[in-house]
């Protein structure tokens, strides 16, 4: 039997938001397989994925009342998982002299820039999560976490040559995936005078 598990329904989510403990427990339990699957596709290791999924489910349990639209549970949970995976990566990457990870700028980005940056980040995250698991692991550990090649190879039980080969294939696949224009961004807007 190959049926897909559905996300919790809007009535159940609304009851959980209203404080019904049984409904809240059911929402968390029904969300768990989806959250774990997404975490496994995005995090560098199964342990990181498990940690991210647990944190995301705890946030769901504690903050379901802050969810504005009951129909947006899936996208809300995916953002939480993504943020947890990224948080774990930031915890592992040494900063060197204690300087902030991002340079401070005096000017705030415009709302348009923030939206475009968010869309690009989502596009990159989707492209990385679409990679085969073996390539995704190497890419995240080497390029995102910044771990040395030997460390990555050793932690995955690979020779350095095999790790480099997987990394090359992952980078090539990611480059190819990102080279294809995003149709949502490139579509002309009605009434836009630009060609």
mmCIF file of C-alpha atoms in Angstrom:
data_model
loop_
_atom_site.group_PDB
_atom_site.id
_atom_site.type_symbol
_atom_site.label_atom_id
_atom_site.label_comp_id
_atom_site.label_asym_id
_atom_site.label_seq_id
_atom_site.Cartn_x
_atom_site.Cartn_y
_atom_site.Cartn_z
ATOM 1 C CA UNK A 1 0.000 0.000 0.000
ATOM 2 C CA UNK A 2 1.549 3.261 -1.119
ATOM 3 C CA UNK A 3 -0.547 6.128 0.174
ATOM 4 C CA UNK A 4 0.753 9.524 1.130
ATOM 5 C CA UNK A 5 0.170 10.770 4.629
ATOM 6 C CA UNK A 6 -1.689 14.037 4.679
ATOM 7 C CA UNK A 7 -0.865 17.038 6.804
ATOM 8 C CA UNK A 8 -3.316 17.669 9.647
ATOM 9 C CA UNK A 9 -6.612 19.253 8.595
ATOM 10 C CA UNK A 10 -7.558 22.862 9.226
ATOM 11 C CA UNK A 11 -10.227 21.973 11.832
ATOM 12 C CA UNK A 12 -7.703 19.988 13.844
ATOM 13 C CA UNK A 13 -5.152 22.800 13.617
ATOM 14 C CA UNK A 14 -7.762 25.363 14.702
ATOM 15 C CA UNK A 15 -8.708 23.208 17.707
ATOM 16 C CA UNK A 16 -5.013 22.915 18.627
ATOM 17 C CA UNK A 17 -4.622 26.683 18.353
ATOM 18 C CA UNK A 18 -7.621 27.083 20.661
ATOM 19 C CA UNK A 19 -5.818 25.043 23.335
ATOM 20 C CA UNK A 20 -7.230 21.533 22.882
ATOM 21 C CA UNK A 21 -4.336 19.346 24.083
ATOM 22 C CA UNK A 22 -5.546 16.208 22.283
ATOM 23 C CA UNK A 23 -5.769 18.110 18.994
ATOM 24 C CA UNK A 24 -2.350 19.652 19.549
ATOM 25 C CA UNK A 25 -0.818 16.240 20.217
ATOM 26 C CA UNK A 26 -2.463 14.868 17.069
ATOM 27 C CA UNK A 27 -1.205 17.811 14.976
ATOM 28 C CA UNK A 28 2.349 17.189 16.200
ATOM 29 C CA UNK A 29 2.128 13.430 15.595
ATOM 30 C CA UNK A 30 0.652 13.825 12.090
ATOM 31 C CA UNK A 31 3.261 16.465 11.188
ATOM 32 C CA UNK A 32 6.192 14.376 12.397
ATOM 33 C CA UNK A 33 6.725 12.185 9.265
ATOM 34 C CA UNK A 34 6.663 15.244 6.984
ATOM 35 C CA UNK A 35 9.017 17.219 9.216
ATOM 36 C CA UNK A 36 11.475 14.318 9.467
ATOM 37 C CA UNK A 37 11.444 13.715 5.713
ATOM 38 C CA UNK A 38 12.190 17.356 4.990
ATOM 39 C CA UNK A 39 14.920 17.478 7.654
ATOM 40 C CA UNK A 40 16.576 14.378 6.172
ATOM 41 C CA UNK A 41 16.565 15.992 2.742
ATOM 42 C CA UNK A 42 18.091 19.253 3.953
ATOM 43 C CA UNK A 43 20.440 18.526 6.856
ATOM 44 C CA UNK A 44 23.982 17.243 6.462
ATOM 45 C CA UNK A 45 23.600 14.091 8.527
ATOM 46 C CA UNK A 46 20.821 11.894 9.909
ATOM 47 C CA UNK A 47 21.717 13.072 13.429
ATOM 48 C CA UNK A 48 21.424 16.730 12.401
ATOM 49 C CA UNK A 49 18.117 15.909 10.715
ATOM 50 C CA UNK A 50 16.791 14.221 13.843
ATOM 51 C CA UNK A 51 17.842 17.193 15.982
ATOM 52 C CA UNK A 52 16.286 19.681 13.554
ATOM 53 C CA UNK A 53 13.047 17.694 13.339
ATOM 54 C CA UNK A 54 12.779 17.484 17.132
ATOM 55 C CA UNK A 55 13.403 21.216 17.533
ATOM 56 C CA UNK A 56 10.836 21.992 14.830
ATOM 57 C CA UNK A 57 8.214 19.797 16.502
ATOM 58 C CA UNK A 58 8.894 21.451 19.854
ATOM 59 C CA UNK A 59 8.437 24.863 18.241
ATOM 60 C CA UNK A 60 5.196 23.617 16.667
ATOM 61 C CA UNK A 61 3.961 22.433 20.063
ATOM 62 C CA UNK A 62 4.872 25.666 21.832
ATOM 63 C CA UNK A 63 3.960 28.213 19.169
ATOM 64 C CA UNK A 64 1.063 26.825 17.158
ATOM 65 C CA UNK A 65 -1.000 29.751 18.393
ATOM 66 C CA UNK A 66 1.211 32.115 16.377
ATOM 67 C CA UNK A 67 0.370 30.387 13.070
ATOM 68 C CA UNK A 68 -1.767 32.935 11.237
ATOM 69 C CA UNK A 69 -3.333 30.741 8.552
ATOM 70 C CA UNK A 70 -4.235 27.148 9.390
ATOM 71 C CA UNK A 71 -3.655 26.176 5.765
ATOM 72 C CA UNK A 72 -0.027 27.333 5.981
ATOM 73 C CA UNK A 73 1.164 24.688 8.460
ATOM 74 C CA UNK A 74 3.324 22.830 5.934
ATOM 75 C CA UNK A 75 5.191 25.902 4.689
ATOM 76 C CA UNK A 76 5.593 27.181 8.266
ATOM 77 C CA UNK A 77 7.074 23.863 9.388
ATOM 78 C CA UNK A 78 9.388 23.675 6.371
ATOM 79 C CA UNK A 79 10.752 27.152 7.181
ATOM 80 C CA UNK A 80 11.313 26.120 10.801
ATOM 81 C CA UNK A 81 13.157 22.945 9.741
ATOM 82 C CA UNK A 82 15.268 24.859 7.235
ATOM 83 C CA UNK A 83 16.171 27.427 9.874
ATOM 84 C CA UNK A 84 17.070 24.684 12.364
ATOM 85 C CA UNK A 85 19.340 22.964 9.822
ATOM 86 C CA UNK A 86 21.028 26.282 9.063
ATOM 87 C CA UNK A 87 21.368 27.045 12.783
ATOM 88 C CA UNK A 88 23.149 23.727 13.302
ATOM 89 C CA UNK A 89 25.528 24.520 10.473
ATOM 90 C CA UNK A 90 26.327 27.930 11.980
ATOM 91 C CA UNK A 91 27.086 26.270 15.322
ATOM 92 C CA UNK A 92 29.664 24.012 13.654
ATOM 93 C CA UNK A 93 31.451 26.596 11.534
ATOM 94 C CA UNK A 94 34.254 28.270 13.472
ATOM 95 C CA UNK A 95 34.272 32.043 13.264
ATOM 96 C CA UNK A 96 37.991 32.535 13.785
ATOM 97 C CA UNK A 97 38.488 35.744 15.744
ATOM 98 C CA UNK A 98 34.976 35.953 17.184
ATOM 99 C CA UNK A 99 33.834 38.422 14.553
ATOM 100 C CA UNK A 100 30.201 38.267 13.477
ATOM 101 C CA UNK A 101 29.458 35.748 10.738
ATOM 102 C CA UNK A 102 27.952 38.418 8.497
ATOM 103 C CA UNK A 103 29.436 41.838 7.924
ATOM 104 C CA UNK A 104 27.369 44.580 9.462
ATOM 105 C CA UNK A 105 25.998 47.121 7.069
ATOM 106 C CA UNK A 106 24.672 50.518 7.944
ATOM 107 C CA UNK A 107 21.846 50.490 5.399
ATOM 108 C CA UNK A 108 18.875 48.161 5.748
ATOM 109 C CA UNK A 109 17.980 46.224 2.588
ATOM 110 C CA UNK A 110 14.814 47.321 0.842
ATOM 111 C CA UNK A 111 11.698 45.200 1.167
ATOM 112 C CA UNK A 112 12.096 44.180 -2.485
ATOM 113 C CA UNK A 113 15.704 43.098 -1.891
ATOM 114 C CA UNK A 114 14.656 41.108 1.170
ATOM 115 C CA UNK A 115 11.940 39.298 -0.798
ATOM 116 C CA UNK A 116 14.291 38.563 -3.701
ATOM 117 C CA UNK A 117 16.966 37.314 -1.291
ATOM 118 C CA UNK A 118 14.389 35.064 0.388
ATOM 119 C CA UNK A 119 13.214 33.661 -2.941
ATOM 120 C CA UNK A 120 16.792 32.964 -4.028
ATOM 121 C CA UNK A 121 17.563 31.263 -0.701
ATOM 122 C CA UNK A 122 14.477 29.065 -1.097
ATOM 123 C CA UNK A 123 15.504 28.229 -4.671
ATOM 124 C CA UNK A 124 18.993 27.222 -3.531
ATOM 125 C CA UNK A 125 17.628 25.181 -0.606
ATOM 126 C CA UNK A 126 15.240 23.377 -2.968
ATOM 127 C CA UNK A 127 18.066 22.656 -5.428
ATOM 128 C CA UNK A 128 20.294 21.294 -2.645
ATOM 129 C CA UNK A 129 17.505 19.140 -1.226
ATOM 130 C CA UNK A 130 16.852 17.730 -4.729
ATOM 131 C CA UNK A 131 20.401 16.357 -4.935
ATOM 132 C CA UNK A 132 20.905 12.630 -4.276
ATOM 133 C CA UNK A 133 21.561 12.022 -0.572
ATOM 134 C CA UNK A 134 25.241 11.066 -0.993
ATOM 135 C CA UNK A 135 25.975 14.207 -3.004
ATOM 136 C CA UNK A 136 23.916 16.425 -0.693
ATOM 137 C CA UNK A 137 25.807 15.214 2.385
ATOM 138 C CA UNK A 138 29.218 15.918 0.869
ATOM 139 C CA UNK A 139 28.148 19.320 -0.484
ATOM 140 C CA UNK A 140 26.679 20.491 2.822
ATOM 141 C CA UNK A 141 29.566 19.228 4.929
ATOM 142 C CA UNK A 142 32.236 20.662 2.629
ATOM 143 C CA UNK A 143 30.702 23.848 1.190
ATOM 144 C CA UNK A 144 28.176 24.885 3.828
ATOM 145 C CA UNK A 145 29.780 23.670 7.018
ATOM 146 C CA UNK A 146 33.262 24.341 5.676
ATOM 147 C CA UNK A 147 34.727 21.099 6.972
ATOM 148 C CA UNK A 148 38.104 19.974 5.599
ATOM 149 C CA UNK A 149 37.966 17.382 2.806
ATOM 150 C CA UNK A 150 39.682 14.702 4.868
ATOM 151 C CA UNK A 151 37.222 15.207 7.723
ATOM 152 C CA UNK A 152 34.261 14.901 5.351
ATOM 153 C CA UNK A 153 35.700 11.781 3.721
ATOM 154 C CA UNK A 154 36.481 10.155 7.070
ATOM 155 C CA UNK A 155 33.060 10.944 8.587
ATOM 156 C CA UNK A 156 31.302 9.443 5.552
ATOM 157 C CA UNK A 157 33.616 6.439 5.323
ATOM 158 C CA UNK A 158 34.981 7.465 1.924
ATOM 159 C CA UNK A 159 38.403 7.842 0.405
ATOM 160 C CA UNK A 160 39.411 11.431 -0.261
ATOM 161 C CA UNK A 161 39.192 10.749 -4.004
ATOM 162 C CA UNK A 162 35.639 9.387 -3.693
ATOM 163 C CA UNK A 163 34.615 12.397 -1.583
ATOM 164 C CA UNK A 164 36.075 14.786 -4.191
ATOM 165 C CA UNK A 165 34.256 12.949 -6.971
ATOM 166 C CA UNK A 166 30.913 13.197 -5.149
ATOM 167 C CA UNK A 167 31.542 16.846 -4.371
ATOM 168 C CA UNK A 168 32.322 17.572 -8.017
ATOM 169 C CA UNK A 169 29.118 15.809 -9.150
ATOM 170 C CA UNK A 170 27.075 17.641 -6.498
ATOM 171 C CA UNK A 171 28.456 21.043 -7.486
ATOM 172 C CA UNK A 172 27.889 20.328 -11.176
ATOM 173 C CA UNK A 173 24.299 19.195 -10.553
ATOM 174 C CA UNK A 174 23.620 22.228 -8.355
ATOM 175 C CA UNK A 175 25.164 24.585 -10.916
ATOM 176 C CA UNK A 176 23.013 23.026 -13.653
ATOM 177 C CA UNK A 177 19.869 23.215 -11.519
ATOM 178 C CA UNK A 178 20.449 26.866 -10.649
ATOM 179 C CA UNK A 179 21.344 27.814 -14.242
ATOM 180 C CA UNK A 180 17.787 27.065 -15.310
ATOM 181 C CA UNK A 181 15.850 30.326 -14.810
ATOM 182 C CA UNK A 182 13.125 30.287 -12.192
ATOM 183 C CA UNK A 183 9.876 30.747 -14.172
ATOM 184 C CA UNK A 184 8.164 32.480 -11.238
ATOM 185 C CA UNK A 185 10.801 35.218 -11.249
ATOM 186 C CA UNK A 186 11.133 35.643 -15.007
ATOM 187 C CA UNK A 187 7.445 35.917 -15.899
ATOM 188 C CA UNK A 188 6.347 39.387 -16.986
ATOM 189 C CA UNK A 189 3.853 41.056 -14.701
ATOM 190 C CA UNK A 190 0.595 42.262 -16.252
ATOM 191 C CA UNK A 191 0.798 45.979 -16.905
ATOM 192 C CA UNK A 192 4.608 46.034 -16.642
ATOM 193 C CA UNK A 193 5.923 48.197 -19.502
ATOM 194 C CA UNK A 194 9.263 46.348 -19.571
ATOM 195 C CA UNK A 195 9.619 43.611 -22.241
#
